[in-house]
CSV table of C-alpha atoms in Angstrom, one decimal:
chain,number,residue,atom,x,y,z
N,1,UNK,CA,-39.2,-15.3,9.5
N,2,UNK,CA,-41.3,-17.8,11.3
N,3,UNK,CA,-43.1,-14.9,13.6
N,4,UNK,CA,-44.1,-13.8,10.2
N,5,UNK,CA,-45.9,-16.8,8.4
N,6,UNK,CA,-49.0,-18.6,9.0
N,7,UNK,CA,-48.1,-22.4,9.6
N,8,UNK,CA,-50.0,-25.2,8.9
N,9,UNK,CA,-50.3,-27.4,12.4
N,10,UNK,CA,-50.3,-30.4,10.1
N,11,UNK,CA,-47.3,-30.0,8.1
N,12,UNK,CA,-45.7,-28.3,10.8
N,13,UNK,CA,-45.4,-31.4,13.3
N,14,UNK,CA,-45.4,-34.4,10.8
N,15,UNK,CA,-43.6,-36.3,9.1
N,16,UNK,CA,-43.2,-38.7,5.9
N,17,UNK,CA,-45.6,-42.0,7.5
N,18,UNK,CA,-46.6,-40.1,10.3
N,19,UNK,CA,-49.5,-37.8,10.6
N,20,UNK,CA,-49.9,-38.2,14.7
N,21,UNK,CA,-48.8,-37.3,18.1
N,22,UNK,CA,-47.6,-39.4,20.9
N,23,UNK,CA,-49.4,-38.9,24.8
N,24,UNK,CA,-47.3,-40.1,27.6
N,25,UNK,CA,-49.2,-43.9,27.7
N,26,UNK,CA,-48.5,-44.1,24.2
N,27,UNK,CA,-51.7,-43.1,22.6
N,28,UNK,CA,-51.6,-41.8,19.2
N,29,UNK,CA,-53.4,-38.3,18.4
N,30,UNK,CA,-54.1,-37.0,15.2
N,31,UNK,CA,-52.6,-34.0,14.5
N,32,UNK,CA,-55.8,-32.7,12.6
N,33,UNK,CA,-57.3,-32.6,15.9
N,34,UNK,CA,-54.9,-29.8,16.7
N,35,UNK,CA,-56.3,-27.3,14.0
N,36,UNK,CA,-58.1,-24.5,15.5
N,37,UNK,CA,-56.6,-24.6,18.8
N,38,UNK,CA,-54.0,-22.4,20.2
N,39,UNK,CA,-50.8,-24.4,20.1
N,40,UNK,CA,-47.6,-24.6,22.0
N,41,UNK,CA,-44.3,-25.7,20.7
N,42,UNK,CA,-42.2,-26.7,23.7
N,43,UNK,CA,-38.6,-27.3,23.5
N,44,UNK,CA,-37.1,-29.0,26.2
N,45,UNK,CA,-35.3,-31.5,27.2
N,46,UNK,CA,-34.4,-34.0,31.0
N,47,UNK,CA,-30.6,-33.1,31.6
N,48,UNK,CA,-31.4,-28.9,31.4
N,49,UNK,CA,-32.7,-28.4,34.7
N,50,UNK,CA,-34.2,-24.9,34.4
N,51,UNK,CA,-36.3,-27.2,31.9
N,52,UNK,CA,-37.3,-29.5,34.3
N,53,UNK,CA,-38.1,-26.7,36.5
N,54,UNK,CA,-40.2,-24.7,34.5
N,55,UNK,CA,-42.4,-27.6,33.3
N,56,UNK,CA,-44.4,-27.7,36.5
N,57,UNK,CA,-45.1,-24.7,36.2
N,58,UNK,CA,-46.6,-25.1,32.5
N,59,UNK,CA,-48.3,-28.0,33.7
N,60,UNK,CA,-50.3,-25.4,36.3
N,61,UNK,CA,-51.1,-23.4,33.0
N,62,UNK,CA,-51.6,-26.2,30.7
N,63,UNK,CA,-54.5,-28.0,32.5
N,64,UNK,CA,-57.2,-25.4,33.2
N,65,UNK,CA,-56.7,-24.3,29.5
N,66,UNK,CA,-56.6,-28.3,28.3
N,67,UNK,CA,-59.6,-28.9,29.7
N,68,UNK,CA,-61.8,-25.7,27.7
N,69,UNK,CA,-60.3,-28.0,24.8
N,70,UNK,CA,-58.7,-24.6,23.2
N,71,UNK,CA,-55.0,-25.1,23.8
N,72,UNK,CA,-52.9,-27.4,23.3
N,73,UNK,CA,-49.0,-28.2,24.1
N,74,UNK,CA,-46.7,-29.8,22.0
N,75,UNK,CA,-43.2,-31.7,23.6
N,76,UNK,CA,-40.2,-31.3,21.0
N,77,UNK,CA,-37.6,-33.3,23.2
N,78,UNK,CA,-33.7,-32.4,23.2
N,79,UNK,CA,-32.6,-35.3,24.9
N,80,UNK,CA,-30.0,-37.6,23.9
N,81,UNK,CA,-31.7,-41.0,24.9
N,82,UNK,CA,-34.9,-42.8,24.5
N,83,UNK,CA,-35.5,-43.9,28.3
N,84,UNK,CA,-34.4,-40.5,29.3
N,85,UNK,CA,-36.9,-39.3,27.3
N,86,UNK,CA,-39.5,-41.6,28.1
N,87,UNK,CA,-38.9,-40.7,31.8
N,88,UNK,CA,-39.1,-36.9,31.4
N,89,UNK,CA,-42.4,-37.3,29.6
N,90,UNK,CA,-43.8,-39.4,31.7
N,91,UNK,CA,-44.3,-36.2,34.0
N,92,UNK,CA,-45.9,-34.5,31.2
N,93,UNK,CA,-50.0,-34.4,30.2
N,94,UNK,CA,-49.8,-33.2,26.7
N,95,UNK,CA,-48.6,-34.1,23.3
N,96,UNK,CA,-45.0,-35.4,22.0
N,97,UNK,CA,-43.3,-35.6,18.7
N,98,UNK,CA,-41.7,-39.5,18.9
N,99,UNK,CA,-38.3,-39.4,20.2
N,100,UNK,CA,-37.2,-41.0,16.7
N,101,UNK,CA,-38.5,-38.6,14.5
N,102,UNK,CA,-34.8,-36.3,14.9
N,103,UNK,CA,-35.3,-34.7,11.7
N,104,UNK,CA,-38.9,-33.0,12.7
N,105,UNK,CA,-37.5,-32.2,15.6
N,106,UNK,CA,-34.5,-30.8,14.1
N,107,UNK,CA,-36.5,-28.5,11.2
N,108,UNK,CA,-38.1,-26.9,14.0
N,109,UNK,CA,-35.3,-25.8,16.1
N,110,UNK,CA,-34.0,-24.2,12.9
N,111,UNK,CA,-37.3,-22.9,12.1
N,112,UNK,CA,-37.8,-21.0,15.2
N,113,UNK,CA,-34.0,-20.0,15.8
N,114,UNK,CA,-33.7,-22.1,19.3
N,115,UNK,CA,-30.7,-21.7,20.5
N,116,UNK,CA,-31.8,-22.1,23.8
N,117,UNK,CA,-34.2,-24.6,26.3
N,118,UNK,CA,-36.5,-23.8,27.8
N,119,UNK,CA,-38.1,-22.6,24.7
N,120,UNK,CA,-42.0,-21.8,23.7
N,121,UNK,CA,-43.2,-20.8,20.9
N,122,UNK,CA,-47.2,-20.5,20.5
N,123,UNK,CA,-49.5,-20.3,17.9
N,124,UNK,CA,-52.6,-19.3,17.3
N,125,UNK,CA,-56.0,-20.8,16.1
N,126,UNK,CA,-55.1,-19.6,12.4
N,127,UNK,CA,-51.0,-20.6,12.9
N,128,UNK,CA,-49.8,-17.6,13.4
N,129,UNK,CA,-46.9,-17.2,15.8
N,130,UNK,CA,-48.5,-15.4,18.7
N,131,UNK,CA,-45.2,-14.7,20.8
N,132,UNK,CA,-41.7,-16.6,21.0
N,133,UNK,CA,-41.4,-15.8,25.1
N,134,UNK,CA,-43.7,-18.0,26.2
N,135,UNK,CA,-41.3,-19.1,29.1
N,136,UNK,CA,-41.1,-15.6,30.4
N,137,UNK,CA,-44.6,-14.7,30.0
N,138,UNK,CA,-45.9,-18.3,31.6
N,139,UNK,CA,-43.4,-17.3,34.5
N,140,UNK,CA,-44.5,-13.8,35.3
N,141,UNK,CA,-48.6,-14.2,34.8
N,142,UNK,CA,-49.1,-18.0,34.9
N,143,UNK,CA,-52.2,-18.9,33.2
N,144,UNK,CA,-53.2,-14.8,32.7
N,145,UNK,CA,-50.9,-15.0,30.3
N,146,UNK,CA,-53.2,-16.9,28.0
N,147,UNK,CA,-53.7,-16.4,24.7
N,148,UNK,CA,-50.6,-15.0,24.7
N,149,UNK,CA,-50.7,-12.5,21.9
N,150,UNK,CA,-49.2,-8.7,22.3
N,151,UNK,CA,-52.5,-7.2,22.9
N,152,UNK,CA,-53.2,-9.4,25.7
N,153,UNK,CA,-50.0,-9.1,27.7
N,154,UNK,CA,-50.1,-5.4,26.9
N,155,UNK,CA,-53.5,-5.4,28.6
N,156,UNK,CA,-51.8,-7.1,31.9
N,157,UNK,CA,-49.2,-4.5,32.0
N,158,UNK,CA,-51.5,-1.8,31.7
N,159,UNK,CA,-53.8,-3.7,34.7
N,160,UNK,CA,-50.5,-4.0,36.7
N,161,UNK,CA,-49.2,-0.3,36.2
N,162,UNK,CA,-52.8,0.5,37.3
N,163,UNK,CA,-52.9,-1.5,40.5
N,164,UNK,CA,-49.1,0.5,41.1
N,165,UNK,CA,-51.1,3.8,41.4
N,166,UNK,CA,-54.4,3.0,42.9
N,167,UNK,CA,-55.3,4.1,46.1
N,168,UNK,CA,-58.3,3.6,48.2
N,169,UNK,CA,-60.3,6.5,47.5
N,170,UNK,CA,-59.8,5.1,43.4
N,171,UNK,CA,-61.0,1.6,44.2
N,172,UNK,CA,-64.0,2.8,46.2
N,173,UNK,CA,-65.1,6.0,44.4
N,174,UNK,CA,-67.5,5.9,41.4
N,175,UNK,CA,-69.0,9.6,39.4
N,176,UNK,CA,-71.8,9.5,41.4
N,177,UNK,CA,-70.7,8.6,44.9
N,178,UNK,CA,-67.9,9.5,47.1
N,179,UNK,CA,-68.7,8.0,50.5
N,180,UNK,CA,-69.3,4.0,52.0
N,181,UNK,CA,-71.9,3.8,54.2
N,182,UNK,CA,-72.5,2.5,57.9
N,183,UNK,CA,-75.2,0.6,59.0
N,184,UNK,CA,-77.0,2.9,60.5
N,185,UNK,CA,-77.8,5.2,57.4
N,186,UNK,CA,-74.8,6.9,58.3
N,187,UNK,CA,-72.4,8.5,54.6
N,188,UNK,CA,-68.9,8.4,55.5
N,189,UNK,CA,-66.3,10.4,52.9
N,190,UNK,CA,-64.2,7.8,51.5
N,191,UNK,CA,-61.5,10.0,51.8
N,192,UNK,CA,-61.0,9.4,55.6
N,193,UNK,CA,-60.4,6.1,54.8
N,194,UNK,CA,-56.9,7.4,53.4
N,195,UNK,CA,-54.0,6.0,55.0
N,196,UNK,CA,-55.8,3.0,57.0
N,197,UNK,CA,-55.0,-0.1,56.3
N,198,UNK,CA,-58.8,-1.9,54.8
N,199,UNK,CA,-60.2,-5.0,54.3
N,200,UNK,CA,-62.8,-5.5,51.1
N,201,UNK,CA,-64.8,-7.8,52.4
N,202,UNK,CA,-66.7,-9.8,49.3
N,203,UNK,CA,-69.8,-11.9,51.0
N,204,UNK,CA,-72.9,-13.0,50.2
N,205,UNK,CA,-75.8,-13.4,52.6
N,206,UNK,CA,-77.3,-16.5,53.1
N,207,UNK,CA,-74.1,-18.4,51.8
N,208,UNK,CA,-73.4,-20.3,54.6
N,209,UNK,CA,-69.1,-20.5,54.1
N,210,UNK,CA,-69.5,-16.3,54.3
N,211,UNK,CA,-72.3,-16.2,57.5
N,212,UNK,CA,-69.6,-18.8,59.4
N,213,UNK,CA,-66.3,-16.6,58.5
N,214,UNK,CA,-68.1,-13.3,59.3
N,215,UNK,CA,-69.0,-14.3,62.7
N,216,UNK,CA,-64.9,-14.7,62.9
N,217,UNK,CA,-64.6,-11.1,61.4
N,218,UNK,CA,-67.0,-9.7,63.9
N,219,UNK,CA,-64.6,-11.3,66.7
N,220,UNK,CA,-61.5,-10.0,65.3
N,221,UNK,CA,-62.6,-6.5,63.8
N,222,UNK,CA,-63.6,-5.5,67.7
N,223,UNK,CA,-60.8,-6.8,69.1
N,224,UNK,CA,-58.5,-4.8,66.8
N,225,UNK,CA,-61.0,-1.8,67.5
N,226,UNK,CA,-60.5,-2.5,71.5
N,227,UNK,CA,-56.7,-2.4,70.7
N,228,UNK,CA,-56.8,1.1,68.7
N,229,UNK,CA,-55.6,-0.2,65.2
N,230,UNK,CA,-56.2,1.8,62.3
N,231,UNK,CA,-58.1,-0.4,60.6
N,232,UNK,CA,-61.4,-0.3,58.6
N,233,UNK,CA,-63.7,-3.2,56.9
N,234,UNK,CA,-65.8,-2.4,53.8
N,235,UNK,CA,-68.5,-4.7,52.9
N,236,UNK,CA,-68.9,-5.7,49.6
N,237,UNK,CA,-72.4,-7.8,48.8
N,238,UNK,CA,-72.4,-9.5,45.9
N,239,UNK,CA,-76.1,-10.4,46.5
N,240,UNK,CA,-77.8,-8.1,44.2
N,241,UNK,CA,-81.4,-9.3,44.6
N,242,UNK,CA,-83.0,-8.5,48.1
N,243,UNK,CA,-82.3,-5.2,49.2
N,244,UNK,CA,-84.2,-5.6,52.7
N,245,UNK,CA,-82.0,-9.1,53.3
N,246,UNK,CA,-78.9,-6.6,52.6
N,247,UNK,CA,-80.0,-4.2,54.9
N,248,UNK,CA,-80.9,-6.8,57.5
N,249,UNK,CA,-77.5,-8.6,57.5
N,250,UNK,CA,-75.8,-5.5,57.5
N,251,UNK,CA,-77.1,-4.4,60.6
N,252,UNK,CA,-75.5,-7.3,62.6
N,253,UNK,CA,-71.9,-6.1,60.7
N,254,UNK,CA,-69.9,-3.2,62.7
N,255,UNK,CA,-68.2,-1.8,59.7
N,256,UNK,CA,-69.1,-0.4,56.7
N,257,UNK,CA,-70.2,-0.9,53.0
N,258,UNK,CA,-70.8,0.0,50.1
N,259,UNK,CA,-74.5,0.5,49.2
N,260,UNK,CA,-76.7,-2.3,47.9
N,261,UNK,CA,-76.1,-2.5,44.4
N,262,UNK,CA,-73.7,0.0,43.9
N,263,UNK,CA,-71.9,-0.5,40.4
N,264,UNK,CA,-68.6,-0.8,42.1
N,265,UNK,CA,-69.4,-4.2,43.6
N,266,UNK,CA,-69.0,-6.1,40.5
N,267,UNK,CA,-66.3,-3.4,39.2
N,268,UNK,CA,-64.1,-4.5,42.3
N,269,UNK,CA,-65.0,-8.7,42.0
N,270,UNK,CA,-63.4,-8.1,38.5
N,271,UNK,CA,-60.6,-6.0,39.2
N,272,UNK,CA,-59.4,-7.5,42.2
N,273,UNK,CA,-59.8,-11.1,40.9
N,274,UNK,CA,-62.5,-12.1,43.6
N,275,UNK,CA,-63.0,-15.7,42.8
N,276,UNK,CA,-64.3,-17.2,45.7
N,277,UNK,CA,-66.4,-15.7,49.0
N,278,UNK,CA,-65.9,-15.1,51.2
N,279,UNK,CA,-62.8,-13.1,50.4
N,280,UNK,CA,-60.9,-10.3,52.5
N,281,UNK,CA,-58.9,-8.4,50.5
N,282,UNK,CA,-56.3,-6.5,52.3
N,283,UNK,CA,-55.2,-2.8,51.2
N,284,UNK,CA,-52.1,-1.2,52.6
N,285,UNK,CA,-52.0,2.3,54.3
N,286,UNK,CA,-50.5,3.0,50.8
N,287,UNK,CA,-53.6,1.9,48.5
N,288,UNK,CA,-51.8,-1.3,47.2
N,289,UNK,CA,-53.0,-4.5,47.6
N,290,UNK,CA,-51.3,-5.9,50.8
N,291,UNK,CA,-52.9,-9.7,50.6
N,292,UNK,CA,-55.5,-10.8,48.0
N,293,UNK,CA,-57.6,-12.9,50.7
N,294,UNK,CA,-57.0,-13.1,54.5
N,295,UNK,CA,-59.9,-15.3,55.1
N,296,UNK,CA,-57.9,-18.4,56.2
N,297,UNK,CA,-55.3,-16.5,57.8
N,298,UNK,CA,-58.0,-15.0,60.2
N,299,UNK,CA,-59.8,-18.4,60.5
N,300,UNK,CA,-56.6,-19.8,61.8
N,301,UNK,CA,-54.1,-17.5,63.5
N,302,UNK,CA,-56.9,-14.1,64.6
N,303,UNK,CA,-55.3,-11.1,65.0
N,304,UNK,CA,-52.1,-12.7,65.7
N,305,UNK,CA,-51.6,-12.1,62.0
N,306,UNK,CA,-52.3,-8.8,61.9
N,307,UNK,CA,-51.8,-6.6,59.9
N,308,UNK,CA,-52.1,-9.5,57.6
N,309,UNK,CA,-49.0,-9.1,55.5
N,310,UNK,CA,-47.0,-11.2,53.9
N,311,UNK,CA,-43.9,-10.8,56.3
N,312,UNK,CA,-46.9,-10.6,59.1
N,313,UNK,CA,-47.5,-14.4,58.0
N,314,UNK,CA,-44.1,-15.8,58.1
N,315,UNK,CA,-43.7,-14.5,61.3
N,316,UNK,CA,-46.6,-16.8,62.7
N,317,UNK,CA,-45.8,-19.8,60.6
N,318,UNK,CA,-42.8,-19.5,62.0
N,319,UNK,CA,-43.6,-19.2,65.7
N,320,UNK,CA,-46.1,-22.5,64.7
N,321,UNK,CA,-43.5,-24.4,63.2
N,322,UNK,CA,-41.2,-23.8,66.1
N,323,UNK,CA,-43.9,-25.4,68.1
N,324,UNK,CA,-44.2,-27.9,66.4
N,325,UNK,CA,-40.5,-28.6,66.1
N,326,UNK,CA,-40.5,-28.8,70.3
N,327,UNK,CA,-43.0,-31.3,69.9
N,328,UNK,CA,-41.6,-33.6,67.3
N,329,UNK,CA,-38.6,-35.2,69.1
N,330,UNK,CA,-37.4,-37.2,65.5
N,331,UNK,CA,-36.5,-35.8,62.4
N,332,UNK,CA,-38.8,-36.1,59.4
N,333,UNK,CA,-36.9,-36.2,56.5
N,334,UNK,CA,-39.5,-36.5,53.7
N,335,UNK,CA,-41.4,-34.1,51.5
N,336,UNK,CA,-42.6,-31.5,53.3
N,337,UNK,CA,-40.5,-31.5,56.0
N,338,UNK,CA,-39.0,-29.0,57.9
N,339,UNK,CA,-35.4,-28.1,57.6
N,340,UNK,CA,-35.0,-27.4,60.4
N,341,UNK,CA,-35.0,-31.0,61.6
N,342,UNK,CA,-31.4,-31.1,59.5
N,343,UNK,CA,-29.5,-29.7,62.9
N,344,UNK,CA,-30.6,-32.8,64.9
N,345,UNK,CA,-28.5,-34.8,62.8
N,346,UNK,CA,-25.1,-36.1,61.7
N,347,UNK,CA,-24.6,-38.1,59.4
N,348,UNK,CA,-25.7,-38.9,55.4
N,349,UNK,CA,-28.7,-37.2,54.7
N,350,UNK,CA,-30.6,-36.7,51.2
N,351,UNK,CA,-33.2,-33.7,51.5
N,352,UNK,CA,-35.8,-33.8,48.5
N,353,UNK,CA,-39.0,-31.4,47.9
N,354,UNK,CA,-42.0,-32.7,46.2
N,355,UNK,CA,-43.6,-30.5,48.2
N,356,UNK,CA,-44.8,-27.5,45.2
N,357,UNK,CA,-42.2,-24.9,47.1
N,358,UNK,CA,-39.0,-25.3,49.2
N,359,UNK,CA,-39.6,-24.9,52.9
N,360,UNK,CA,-38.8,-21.1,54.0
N,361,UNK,CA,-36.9,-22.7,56.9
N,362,UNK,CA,-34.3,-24.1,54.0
N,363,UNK,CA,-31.6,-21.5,56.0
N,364,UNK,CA,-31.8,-23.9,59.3
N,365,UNK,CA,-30.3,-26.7,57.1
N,366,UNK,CA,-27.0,-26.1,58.2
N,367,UNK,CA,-24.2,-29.0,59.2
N,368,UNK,CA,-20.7,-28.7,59.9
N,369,UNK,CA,-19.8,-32.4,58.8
N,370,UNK,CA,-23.2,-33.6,56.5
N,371,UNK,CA,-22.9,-35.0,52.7
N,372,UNK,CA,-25.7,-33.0,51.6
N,373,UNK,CA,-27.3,-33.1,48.4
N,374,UNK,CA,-30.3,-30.7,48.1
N,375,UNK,CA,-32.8,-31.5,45.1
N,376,UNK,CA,-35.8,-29.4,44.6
N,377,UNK,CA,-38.5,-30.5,41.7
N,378,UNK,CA,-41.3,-28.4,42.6
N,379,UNK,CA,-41.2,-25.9,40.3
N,380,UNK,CA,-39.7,-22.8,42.7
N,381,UNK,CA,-36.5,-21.8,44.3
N,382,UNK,CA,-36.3,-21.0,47.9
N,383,UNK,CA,-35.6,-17.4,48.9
N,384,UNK,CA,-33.1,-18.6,50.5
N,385,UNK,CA,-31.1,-20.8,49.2
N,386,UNK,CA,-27.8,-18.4,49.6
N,387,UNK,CA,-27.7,-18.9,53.3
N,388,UNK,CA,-27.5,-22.7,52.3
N,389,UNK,CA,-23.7,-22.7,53.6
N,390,UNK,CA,-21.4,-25.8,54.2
N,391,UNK,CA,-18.4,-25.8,56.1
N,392,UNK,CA,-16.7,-29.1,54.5
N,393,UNK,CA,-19.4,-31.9,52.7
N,394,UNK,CA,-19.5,-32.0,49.2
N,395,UNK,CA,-22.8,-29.7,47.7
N,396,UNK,CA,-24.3,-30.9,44.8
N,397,UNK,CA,-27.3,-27.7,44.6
N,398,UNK,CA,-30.3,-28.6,42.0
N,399,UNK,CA,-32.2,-25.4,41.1
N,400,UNK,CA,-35.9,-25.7,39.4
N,401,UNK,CA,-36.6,-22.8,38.0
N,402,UNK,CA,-37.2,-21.6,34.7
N,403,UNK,CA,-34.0,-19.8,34.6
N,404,UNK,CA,-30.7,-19.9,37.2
N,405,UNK,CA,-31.1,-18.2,40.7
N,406,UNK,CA,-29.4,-14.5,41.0
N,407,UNK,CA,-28.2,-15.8,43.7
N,408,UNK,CA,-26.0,-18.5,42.4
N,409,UNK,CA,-23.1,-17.2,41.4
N,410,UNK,CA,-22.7,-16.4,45.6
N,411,UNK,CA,-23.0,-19.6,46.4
N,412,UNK,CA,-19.1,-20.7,47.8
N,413,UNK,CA,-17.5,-23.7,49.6
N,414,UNK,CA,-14.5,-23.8,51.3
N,415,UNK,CA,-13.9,-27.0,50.9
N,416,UNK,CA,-16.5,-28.4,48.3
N,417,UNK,CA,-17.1,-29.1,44.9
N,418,UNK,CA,-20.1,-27.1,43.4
N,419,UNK,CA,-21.0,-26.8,39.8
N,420,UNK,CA,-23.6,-24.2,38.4
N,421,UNK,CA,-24.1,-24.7,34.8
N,422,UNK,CA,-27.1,-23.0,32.3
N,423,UNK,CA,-28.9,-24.7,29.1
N,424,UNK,CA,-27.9,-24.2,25.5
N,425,UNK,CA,-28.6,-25.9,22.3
N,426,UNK,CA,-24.8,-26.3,22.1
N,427,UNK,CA,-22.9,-28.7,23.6
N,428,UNK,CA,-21.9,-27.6,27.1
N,429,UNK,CA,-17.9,-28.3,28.4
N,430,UNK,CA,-19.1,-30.2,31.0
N,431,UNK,CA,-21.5,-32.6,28.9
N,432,UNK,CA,-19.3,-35.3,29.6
N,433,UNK,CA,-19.2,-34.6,33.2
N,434,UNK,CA,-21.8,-33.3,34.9
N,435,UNK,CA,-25.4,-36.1,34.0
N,436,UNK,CA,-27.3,-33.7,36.4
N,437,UNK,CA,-26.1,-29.7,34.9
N,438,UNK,CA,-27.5,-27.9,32.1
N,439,UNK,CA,-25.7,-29.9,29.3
N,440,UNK,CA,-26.7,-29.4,25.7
């Protein structure tokens, strides 16, 4: 089985003549630049769109790891013509097989049993299969996923069933301490911290992004006081060098911290994937991580978006972007643009998102007499798309996601023509008459 064997990257991907790859601007590659690297096969192909989909979303995972020169991406192309080809990797930034080398193309389809697109296989730096789900495992943990081997991805699922059960008293207590500290010399048990809702707040003194934004903290962290809230701040330094500048900054803070230098501080950076300060991570009453970084939430809305949930921060886009609506008198239709500008107008209208994510005001796009087509290339679905209802135009609905919405098959018309189709290595029954379905 090909899982099994060790494969040669050079006699993997060539071909009689040609020993090279092929980069969008038609740059050749040597494929003996490849050895060494982690490599992934990708199968895909213009006319399937949960391929066209998913590739923006590689893209986000290919770069970062491009550029550490370790990983690599190879494009094996299913479609049936050269410009189509041509077009679809145009949008791509790693390697190709040529479009004319079918029989290349065709030995690894039957070498990797794809039956199916998309499709990734990846290597490893010796050529040995690493996983076959590379779709599902780019989807669910993005560039985390990375290097994609068993261990690894067992190591995420262990991390994630251990987030699942943490609780507040498990993130903040270590074997030799059980309290935080105020800034007054003050031990407070951790455990009446339980069922607060808490903000980790990772700062640095002297770093002048963190001194601005805790100013803003101060501000809101009394005000929430003032209004009885049951929340709680824990400071986090990450400056592990003065302990009299610690002590001095903390005084000006009115919540609490951990102590200067206490192991946990780097523990938590780690855990909770701090990658930036200042950073306000926000735990639930439960213990669970309610948002990984409120920073710019506060900076913006206060405590208007308290308690700084997710649902917390729709709610307040949404009041925004209602404001904003009242203020903008003609419709915008371009990328980025808010749906809901579709009500103020009958008529033809072509709605398309470049925008990295459909608008979460998609459900305001409705029209009792519009010929709407509704193209989305950025790589998500919108949460909504079932509420996308039209009484009488003809709906031609492009999903781009790595696999169909769950949501599809409840998508009816009255009185319009709607075709959901997947992608298969086969030829599909409506090859001949769908150009834009999954077709294979």
């Amino acid at each position: 089985m090909a899982s099994d064997a060790v494969h040669d990257i050079n006699s993997l991907v060539s071909s009689k003549g040609r020993d090279f790859l092929i980069r969008n601007n038609g740059d050749q590659v040597k494929i003996s630049s490849l050895v060494g690297k982690n490599v992934g096969l990708y199968f895909s192909a213009s006319w399937c769109i949960p391929c066209c989909l998913f590739t923006p979303k590689l893209a986000k995972v290919y770069e970062p790891l491009a550029s550490k020169s370790d990983f690599e991406v190879i494009f094996i192309s299913s479609d049936r013509d050269e410009n189509s080809f041509k077009e679809y990797f145009s949008k791509m930034p790693w390697l190709s097989i040529p479009f004319a080398d079918l029989e290349t193309k065709k030995s690894l389809k039957k070498l990797f049993n794809v039956n199916g697109i998309p499709h990734l296989v990846v290597l490893d730096a010796k050529g040995k299969v690493s996983t076959e789900k590379g779709v599902d495992l780019v989807v669910e943990y993005g560039v985390d996923a990375y290097p994609f081997t068993s261990q690894h991805i067992q190591a995420l699922i262990d991390k994630e069933a251990k987030k699942m059960s943490q609780t507040i008293s498990s993130l903040l207590v270590s074997k030799s301490r059980s309290y935080v500290v105020s800034n007054d010399g003050n031990q407070i048990p951790v455990s009446k911290l339980e069922g607060k809702l808490i903000g980790l707040y990772f700062s640095t003194h002297g770093h002048k992004l963190c001194d601005e934004f805790t100013q803003n903290l101060i501000e809101a962290y009394k005000k929430l006081k003032e209004k009885g809230e049951n929340f709680e701040i824990v400071l986090i330094s990450l400056d592990d060098k003065d302990e009299n500048l610690f002590k001095e900054a903390f005084k000006t803070m009115p919540w609490l911290a951990l102590p200067f230098k206490d192991e946990k501080c780097q523990e938590l950076k780690q855990y909770l994937e701090v990658s930036d300060i200042p950073s306000l991570v926000i735990i639930g009453t439960d213990g669970k991580i309610s948002n990984p970084n409120a920073v710019e939430l506060i900076k913006e809305h206060g405590i208007d978006a308290y308690p700084f949930a997710p649902k917390k921060i729709e709610r307040v886009d949404e009041v925004s972007n209602t404001k904003l609506e009242s203020e903008s008198p003609k419709p915008a239709l371009v990328c980025g643009a808010r749906d809901l500008d579709l009500e103020k107008n009958k008529g033809k209208v072509k709605v398309s998102c470049c925008s990295g994510e459909m608008s979460k005001l998609d459900e305001g796009a409705k029209e009792e007499k519009l010929n709407v087509t509704v193209s989305c290339c950025s790589g998500e679905t919108s949460k909504n798309e079932k509420e996308v209802e039209e009484e009488k135009p003809k709906v031609k609905i492009s999903c781009c996601s790595d696999e169909m919405s769950k949501n599809d098959e409840k998508v009816e018309e009255k009185k319009s023509k709607v075709k959901v189709s997947c992608c298969s290595e086969k030829t599909s029954k409506n090859d001949k008459e769908e150009k834009d379905g999954c077709k294979g």
